[in-house]
Short mmCIF file of C-alpha atoms in Angstrom, two decimals:
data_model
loop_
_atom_site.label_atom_id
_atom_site.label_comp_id
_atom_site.label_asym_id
_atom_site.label_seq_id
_atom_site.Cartn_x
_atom_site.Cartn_y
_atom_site.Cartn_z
CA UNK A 61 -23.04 -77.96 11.35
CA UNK A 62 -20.76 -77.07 13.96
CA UNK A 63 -20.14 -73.71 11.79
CA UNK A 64 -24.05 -73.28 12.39
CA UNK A 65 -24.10 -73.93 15.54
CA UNK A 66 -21.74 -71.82 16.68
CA UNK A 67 -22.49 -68.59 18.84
CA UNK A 68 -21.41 -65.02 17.14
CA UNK A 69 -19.12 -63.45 18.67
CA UNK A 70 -20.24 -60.45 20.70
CA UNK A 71 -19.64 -57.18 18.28
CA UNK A 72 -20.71 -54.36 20.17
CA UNK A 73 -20.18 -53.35 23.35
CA UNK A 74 -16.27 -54.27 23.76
CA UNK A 75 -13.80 -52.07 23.00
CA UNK A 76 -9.96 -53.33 22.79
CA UNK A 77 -8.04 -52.89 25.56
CA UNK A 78 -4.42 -52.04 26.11
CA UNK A 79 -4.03 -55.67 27.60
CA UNK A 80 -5.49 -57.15 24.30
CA UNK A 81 -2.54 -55.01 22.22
CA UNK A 82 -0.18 -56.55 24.48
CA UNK A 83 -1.48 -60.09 24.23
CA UNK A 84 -1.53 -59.68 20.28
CA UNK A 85 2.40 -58.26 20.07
CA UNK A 86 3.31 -60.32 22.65
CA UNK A 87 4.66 -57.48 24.84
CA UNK A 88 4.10 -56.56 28.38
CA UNK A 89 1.52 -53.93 29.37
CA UNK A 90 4.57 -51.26 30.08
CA UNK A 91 5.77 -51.85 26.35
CA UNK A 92 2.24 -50.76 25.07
CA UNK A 93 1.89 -48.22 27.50
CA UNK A 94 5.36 -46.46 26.22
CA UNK A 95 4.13 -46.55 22.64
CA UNK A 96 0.32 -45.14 23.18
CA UNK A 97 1.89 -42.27 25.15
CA UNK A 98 5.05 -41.76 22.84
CA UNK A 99 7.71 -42.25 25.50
CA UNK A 100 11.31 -43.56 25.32
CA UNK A 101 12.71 -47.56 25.82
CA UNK A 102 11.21 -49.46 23.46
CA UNK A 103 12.94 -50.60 20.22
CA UNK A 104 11.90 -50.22 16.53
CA UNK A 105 10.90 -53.40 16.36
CA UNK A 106 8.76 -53.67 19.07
CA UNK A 107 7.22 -50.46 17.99
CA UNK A 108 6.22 -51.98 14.95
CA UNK A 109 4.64 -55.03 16.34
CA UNK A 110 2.57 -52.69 19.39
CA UNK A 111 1.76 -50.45 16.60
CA UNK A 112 0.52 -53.31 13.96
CA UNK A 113 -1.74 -54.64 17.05
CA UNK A 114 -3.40 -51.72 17.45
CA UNK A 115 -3.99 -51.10 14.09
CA UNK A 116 -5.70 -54.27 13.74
CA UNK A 117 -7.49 -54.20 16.90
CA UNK A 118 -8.18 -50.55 16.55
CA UNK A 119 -7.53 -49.86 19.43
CA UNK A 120 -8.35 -45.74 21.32
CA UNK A 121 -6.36 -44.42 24.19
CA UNK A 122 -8.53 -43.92 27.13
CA UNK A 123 -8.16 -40.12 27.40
CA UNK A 124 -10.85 -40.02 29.77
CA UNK A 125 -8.93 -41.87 32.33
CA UNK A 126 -5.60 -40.66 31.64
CA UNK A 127 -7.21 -36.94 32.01
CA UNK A 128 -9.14 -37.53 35.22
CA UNK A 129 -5.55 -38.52 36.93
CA UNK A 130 -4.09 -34.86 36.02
CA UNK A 131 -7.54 -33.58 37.68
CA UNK A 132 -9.04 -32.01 34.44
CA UNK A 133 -11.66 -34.29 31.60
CA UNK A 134 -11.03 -31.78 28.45
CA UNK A 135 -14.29 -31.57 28.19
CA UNK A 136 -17.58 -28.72 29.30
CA UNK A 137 -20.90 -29.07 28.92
CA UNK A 138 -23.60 -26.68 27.54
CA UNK A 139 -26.69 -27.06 28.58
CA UNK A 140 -29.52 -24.87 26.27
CA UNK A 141 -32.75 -24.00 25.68
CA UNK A 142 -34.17 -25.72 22.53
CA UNK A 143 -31.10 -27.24 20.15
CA UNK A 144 -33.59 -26.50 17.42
CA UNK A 145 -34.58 -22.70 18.06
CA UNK A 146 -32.30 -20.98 15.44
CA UNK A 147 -30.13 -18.71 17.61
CA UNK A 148 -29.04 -21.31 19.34
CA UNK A 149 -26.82 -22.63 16.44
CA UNK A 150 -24.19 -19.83 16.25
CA UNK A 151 -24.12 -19.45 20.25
CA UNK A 152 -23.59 -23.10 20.58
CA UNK A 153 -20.91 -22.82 17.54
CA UNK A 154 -19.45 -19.96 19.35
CA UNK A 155 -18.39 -22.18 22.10
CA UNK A 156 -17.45 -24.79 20.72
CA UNK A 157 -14.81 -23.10 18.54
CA UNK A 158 -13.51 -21.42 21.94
CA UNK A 159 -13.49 -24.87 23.83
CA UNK A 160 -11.49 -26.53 20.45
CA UNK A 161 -9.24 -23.70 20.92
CA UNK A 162 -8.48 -24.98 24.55
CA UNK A 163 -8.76 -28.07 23.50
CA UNK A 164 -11.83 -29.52 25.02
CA UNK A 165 -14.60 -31.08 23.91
CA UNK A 166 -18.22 -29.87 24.03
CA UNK A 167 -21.11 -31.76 25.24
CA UNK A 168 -24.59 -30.22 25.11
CA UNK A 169 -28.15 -30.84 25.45
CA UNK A 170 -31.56 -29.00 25.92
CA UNK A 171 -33.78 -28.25 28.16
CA UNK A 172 -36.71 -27.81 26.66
CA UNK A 173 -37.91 -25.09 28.88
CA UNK A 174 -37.87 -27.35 31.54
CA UNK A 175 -36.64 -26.37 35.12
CA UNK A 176 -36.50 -30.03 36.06
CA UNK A 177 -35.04 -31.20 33.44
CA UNK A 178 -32.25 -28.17 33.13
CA UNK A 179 -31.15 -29.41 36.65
CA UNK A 180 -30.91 -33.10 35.46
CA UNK A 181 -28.91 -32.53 32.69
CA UNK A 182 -26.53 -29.93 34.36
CA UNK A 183 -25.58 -32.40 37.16
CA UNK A 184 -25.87 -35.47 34.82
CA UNK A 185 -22.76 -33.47 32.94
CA UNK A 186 -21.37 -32.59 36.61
CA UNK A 187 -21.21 -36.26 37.34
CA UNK A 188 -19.62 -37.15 34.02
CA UNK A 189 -16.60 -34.95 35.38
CA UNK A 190 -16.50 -31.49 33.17
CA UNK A 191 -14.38 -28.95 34.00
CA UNK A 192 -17.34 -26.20 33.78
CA UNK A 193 -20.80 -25.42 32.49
CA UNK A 194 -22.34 -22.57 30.33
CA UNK A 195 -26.02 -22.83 31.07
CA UNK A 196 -29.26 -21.01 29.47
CA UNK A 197 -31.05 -20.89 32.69
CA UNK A 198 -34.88 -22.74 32.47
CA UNK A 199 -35.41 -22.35 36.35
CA UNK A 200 -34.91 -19.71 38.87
CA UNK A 201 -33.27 -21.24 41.92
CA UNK A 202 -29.85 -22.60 40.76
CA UNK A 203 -28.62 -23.24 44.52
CA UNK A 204 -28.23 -26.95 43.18
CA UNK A 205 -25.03 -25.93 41.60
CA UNK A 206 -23.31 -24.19 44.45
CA UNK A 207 -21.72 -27.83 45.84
CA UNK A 208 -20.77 -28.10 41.40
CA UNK A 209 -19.19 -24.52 41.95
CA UNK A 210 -17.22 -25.05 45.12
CA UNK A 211 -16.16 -28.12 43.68
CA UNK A 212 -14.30 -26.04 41.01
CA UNK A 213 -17.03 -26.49 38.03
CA UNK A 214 -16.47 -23.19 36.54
CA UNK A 215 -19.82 -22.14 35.35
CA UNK A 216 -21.40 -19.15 33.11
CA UNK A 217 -24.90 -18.43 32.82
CA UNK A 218 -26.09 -17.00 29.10
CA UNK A 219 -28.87 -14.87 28.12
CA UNK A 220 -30.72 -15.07 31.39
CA UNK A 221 -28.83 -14.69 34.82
CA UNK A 222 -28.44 -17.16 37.77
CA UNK A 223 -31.32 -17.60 40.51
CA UNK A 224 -30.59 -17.55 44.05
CA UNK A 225 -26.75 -17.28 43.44
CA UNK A 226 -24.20 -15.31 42.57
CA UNK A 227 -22.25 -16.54 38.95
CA UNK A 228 -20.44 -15.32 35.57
CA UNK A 229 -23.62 -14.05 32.98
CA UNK A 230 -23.76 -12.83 29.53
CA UNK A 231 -26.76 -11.14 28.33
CA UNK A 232 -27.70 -9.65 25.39
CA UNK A 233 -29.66 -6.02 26.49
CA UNK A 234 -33.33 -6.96 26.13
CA UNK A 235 -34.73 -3.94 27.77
CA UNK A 236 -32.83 -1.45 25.71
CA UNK A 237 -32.99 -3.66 22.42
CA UNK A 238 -36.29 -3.75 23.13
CA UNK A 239 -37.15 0.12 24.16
CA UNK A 240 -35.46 1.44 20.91
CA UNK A 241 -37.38 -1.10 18.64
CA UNK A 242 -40.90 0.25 20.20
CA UNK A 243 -39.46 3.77 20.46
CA UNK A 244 -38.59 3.44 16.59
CA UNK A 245 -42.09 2.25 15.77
CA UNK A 246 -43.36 5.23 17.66
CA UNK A 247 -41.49 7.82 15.86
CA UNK A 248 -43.04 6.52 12.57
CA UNK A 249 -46.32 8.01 13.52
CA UNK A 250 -47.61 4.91 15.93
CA UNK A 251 -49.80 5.62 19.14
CA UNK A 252 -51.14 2.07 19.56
CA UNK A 253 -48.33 -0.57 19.91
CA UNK A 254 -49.01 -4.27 20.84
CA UNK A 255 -46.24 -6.44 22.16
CA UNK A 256 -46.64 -10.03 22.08
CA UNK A 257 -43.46 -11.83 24.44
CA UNK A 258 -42.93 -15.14 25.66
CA UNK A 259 -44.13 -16.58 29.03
CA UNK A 260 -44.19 -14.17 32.20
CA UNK A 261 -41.16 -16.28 34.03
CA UNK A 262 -38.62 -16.17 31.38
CA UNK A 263 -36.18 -13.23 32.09
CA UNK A 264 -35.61 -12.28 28.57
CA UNK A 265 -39.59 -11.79 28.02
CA UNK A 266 -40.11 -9.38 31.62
CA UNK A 267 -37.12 -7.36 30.41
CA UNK A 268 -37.89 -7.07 26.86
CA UNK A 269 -41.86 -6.32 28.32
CA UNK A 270 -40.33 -3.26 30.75
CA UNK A 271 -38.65 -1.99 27.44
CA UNK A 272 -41.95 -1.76 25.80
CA UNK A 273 -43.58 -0.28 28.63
CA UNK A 274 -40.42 2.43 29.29
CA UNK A 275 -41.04 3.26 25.48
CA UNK A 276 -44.40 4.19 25.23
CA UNK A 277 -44.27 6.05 28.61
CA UNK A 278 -41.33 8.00 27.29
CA UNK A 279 -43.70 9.10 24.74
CA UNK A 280 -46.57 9.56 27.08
CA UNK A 281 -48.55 6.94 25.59
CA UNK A 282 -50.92 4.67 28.00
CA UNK A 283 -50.59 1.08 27.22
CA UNK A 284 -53.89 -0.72 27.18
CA UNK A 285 -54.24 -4.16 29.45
CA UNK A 286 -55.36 -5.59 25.40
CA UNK A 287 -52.00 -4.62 23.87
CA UNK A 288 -49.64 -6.90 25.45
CA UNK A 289 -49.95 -10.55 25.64
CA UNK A 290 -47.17 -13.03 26.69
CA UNK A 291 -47.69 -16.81 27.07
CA UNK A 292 -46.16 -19.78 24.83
CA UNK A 293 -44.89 -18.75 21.26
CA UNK A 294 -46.59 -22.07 19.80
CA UNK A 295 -48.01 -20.78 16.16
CA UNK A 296 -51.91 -21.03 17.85
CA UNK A 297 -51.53 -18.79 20.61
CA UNK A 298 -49.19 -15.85 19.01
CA UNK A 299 -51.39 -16.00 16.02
CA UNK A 300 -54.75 -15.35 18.80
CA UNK A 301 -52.40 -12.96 19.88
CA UNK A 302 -52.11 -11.23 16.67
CA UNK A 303 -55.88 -11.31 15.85
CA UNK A 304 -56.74 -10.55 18.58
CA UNK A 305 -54.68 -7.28 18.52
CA UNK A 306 -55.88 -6.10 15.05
CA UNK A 307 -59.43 -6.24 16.06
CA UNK A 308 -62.00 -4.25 18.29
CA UNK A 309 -62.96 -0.76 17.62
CA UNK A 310 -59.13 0.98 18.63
CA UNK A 311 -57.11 -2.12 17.20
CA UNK A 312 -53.15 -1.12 17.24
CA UNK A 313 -51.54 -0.54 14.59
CA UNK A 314 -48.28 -1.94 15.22
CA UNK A 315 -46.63 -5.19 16.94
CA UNK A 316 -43.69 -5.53 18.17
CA UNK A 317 -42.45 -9.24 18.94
CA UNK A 318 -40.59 -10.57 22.00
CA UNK A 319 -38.75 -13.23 20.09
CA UNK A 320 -37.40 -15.15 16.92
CA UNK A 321 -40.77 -17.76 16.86
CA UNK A 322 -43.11 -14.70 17.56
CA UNK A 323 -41.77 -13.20 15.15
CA UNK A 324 -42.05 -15.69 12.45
CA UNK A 325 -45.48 -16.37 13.48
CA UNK A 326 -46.32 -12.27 12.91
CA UNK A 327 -44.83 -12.60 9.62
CA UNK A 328 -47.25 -15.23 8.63
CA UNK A 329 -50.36 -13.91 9.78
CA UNK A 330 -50.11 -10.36 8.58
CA UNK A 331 -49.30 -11.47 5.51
CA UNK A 332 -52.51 -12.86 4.84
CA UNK A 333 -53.77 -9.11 6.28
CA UNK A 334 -55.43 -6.46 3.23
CA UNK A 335 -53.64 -3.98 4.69
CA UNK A 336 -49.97 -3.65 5.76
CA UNK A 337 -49.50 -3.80 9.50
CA UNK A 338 -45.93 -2.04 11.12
CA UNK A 339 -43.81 -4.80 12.94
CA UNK A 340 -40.47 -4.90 14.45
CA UNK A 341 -39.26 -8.11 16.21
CA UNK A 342 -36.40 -9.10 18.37
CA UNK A 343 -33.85 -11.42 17.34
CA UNK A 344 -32.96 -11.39 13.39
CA UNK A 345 -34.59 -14.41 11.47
CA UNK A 346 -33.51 -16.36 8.93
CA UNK A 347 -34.64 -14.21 5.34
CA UNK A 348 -35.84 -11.54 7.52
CA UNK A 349 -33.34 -9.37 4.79
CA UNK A 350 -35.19 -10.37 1.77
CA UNK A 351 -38.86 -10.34 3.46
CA UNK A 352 -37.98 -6.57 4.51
CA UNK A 353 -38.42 -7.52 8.36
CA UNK A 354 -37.25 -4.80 10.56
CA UNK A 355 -35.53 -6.17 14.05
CA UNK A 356 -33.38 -5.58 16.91
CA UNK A 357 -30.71 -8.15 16.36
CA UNK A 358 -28.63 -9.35 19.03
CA UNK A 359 -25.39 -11.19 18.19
CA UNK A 360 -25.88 -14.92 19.50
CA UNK A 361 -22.47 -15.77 17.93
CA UNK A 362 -20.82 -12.93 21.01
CA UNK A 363 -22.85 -14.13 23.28
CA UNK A 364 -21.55 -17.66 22.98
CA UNK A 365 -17.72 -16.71 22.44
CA UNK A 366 -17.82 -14.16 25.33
CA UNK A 367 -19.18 -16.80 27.99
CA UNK A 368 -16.60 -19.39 26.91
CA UNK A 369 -13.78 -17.23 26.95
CA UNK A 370 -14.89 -16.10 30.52
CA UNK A 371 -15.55 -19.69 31.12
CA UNK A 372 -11.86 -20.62 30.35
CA UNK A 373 -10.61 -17.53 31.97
CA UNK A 374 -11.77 -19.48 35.00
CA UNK A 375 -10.46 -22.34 34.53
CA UNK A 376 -6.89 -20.64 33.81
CA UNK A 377 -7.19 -19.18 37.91
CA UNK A 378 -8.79 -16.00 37.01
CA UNK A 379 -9.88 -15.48 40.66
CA UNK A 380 -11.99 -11.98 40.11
CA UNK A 381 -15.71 -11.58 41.76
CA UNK A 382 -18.55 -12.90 39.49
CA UNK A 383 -19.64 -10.46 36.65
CA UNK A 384 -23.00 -9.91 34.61
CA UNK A 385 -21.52 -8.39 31.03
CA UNK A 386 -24.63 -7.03 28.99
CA UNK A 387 -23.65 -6.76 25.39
CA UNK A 388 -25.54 -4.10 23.37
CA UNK A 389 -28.39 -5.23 20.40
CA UNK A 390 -28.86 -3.44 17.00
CA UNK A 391 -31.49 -2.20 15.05
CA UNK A 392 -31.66 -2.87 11.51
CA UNK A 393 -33.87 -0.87 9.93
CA UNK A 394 -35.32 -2.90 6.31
CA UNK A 395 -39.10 -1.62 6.10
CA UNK A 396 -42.08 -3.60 8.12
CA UNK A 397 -40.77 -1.18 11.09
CA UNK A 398 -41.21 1.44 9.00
CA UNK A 399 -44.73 1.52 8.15
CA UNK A 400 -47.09 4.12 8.81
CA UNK A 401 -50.05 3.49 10.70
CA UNK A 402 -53.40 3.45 8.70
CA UNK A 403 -54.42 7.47 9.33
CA UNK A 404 -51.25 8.91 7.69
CA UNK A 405 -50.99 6.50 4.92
#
């Protein structure tokens, strides 16, 4: 009964302490201390017996603590977009294969578009003590991290600059990436070009929009208030987008996608199209090779090593003014760009 009765022992929530090791091998707390940090003065013995209790207690050294003291946690934090948008994956790999290098740990989290919630999880990860940030800007007013920045948090901004402050950024070149895809769609016979982009406020969308326009007027084409439509890339509104496009008595006869997820929804509804309907998107997605999807790639993979590498730089003493470095996109040419429109066929 008294086996029954008995309270369980609390399993969670306690972790073993270096005062428990020392209670167990009957040491002081110095011993222990000398044999978690490797140092001289203690016999083989007593090794043994510190080393036996904390294999049976299994007992972690608090590197968080013992880091703090020497003024640095081994650790940034990453704060993107959507941790389930595709191109995020290599960028976020990119860094953390740079901050393993240094060794420092990476601690990330998303957004989710979300201006509020970008500044809650930046200076949640400021209070948690990292050395430095690498954010994928939601907002436009990032004045909240100038007391972060004069406290020594060495932060980049990636794929869309800084608001209201001056900091590190690495951007891929959305207005020429996006100017040579339209420009490419152009000089395969195309007059009327829609561009469908992602909502007005996002950086990445206005530049990749000013490409489009610089395109057509380099070829002395008007663009028509119906040809361009930017908003949300949920499947229902790119795929209005889309129909909406192809229809009316002048409907265009090419698209070019802003992004990855407009792109994927293009894909789906022109393939359910009679006839064959020119597209180019920006950013590469995934079987885009196989499906024959022409894009302008950018290299998320760069973009993620370059800001951690600048990031580090930083934290090394580099003391040079903040830079923007822009790194160039590709085209890759594999045959839905490269359809003529409807008249020339």
């Amino acid at each position: 009964m008294a086996d029954i009765a008995r309270r369980p022992e609390h399993r969670y929530g306690h972790r073993p302490t270096m005062k428990d090791v020392a209670a167990r091998a009957g040491v002081g707390l110095k011993t222990v201390s000398r044999v978690v940090n490797g140092e001289a003065g203690v016999t083989p013995d007593t090794e043994r017996r510190v080393q036996e209790a904390i294999d049976a207690l299994g007992f972690r050294r608090n590197d968080s603590a013992r880091v703090l003291r020497k003024g640095r946690t081994a650790s940034v934090g990453l704060v993107l977009e959507d941790l389930a948008d595709p191109f995020y994956g290599p960028l976020s790999r990119a860094v953390e294969e740079v901050a393993r290098a240094h060794g420092a740990l990476l601690i990330n989290g998303s957004s989710a578009e979300d201006p509020d919630r970008e500044r809650e999880l930046a200076l949640a990860l400021c209070a948690r003590r990292v050395d430095g940030l690498i954010v994928i800007p939601a907002g436009a007013d990032h004045r909240y991290l100038e007391p972060e920045i004069r406290a020594g948090v060495a932060t980049v901004f990636v794929d869309r600059p800084a608001g209201g402050i001056d900091a590190d950024t690495v951007l891929s070149d959305s207005f020429g990436g996006a100017r040579a895809g339209v420009a490419h769609l152009i000089a395969h016979g195309h007059r009327r070009v829609g561009f469908i982009g992602d909502r007005p406020r996002i950086h990445t969308a206005t530049e990749r929009l000013r490409g489009y326009r610089a395109a057509m007027e380099d070829a002395g084409l008007a663009v028509a208030d119906a040809w361009v439509s930017l908003g949300p890339t949920d499947p229902e509104r790119v795929a209005e987008a889309v129909d909406a496009m192809l229809s009316g008595p002048e409907p265009v006869t090419a698209l070019f996608a802003g992004n990855n997820r407009v792109t994927v929804t293009a894909v789906r509804v022109l393939a359910a199209r009679e006839r064959p309907v020119a597209l180019v998107g920006f950013d590469d997605i995934e079987l885009a090779d196989l499906l024959g999807i022409t894009v302008i790639a950018q290299d998320a993979a760069a973009l993620g090593r370059t800001a951690a590498e600048r990031l580090f730089r930083r934290l090394d003493g580099a003391e040079e003014p903040p830079a923007t470095v822009v790194l160039e996109t590709k085209l890759l040419a594999r045959g839905s760009g490269e359809i003529p429109p409807p008249a020339e066929r």
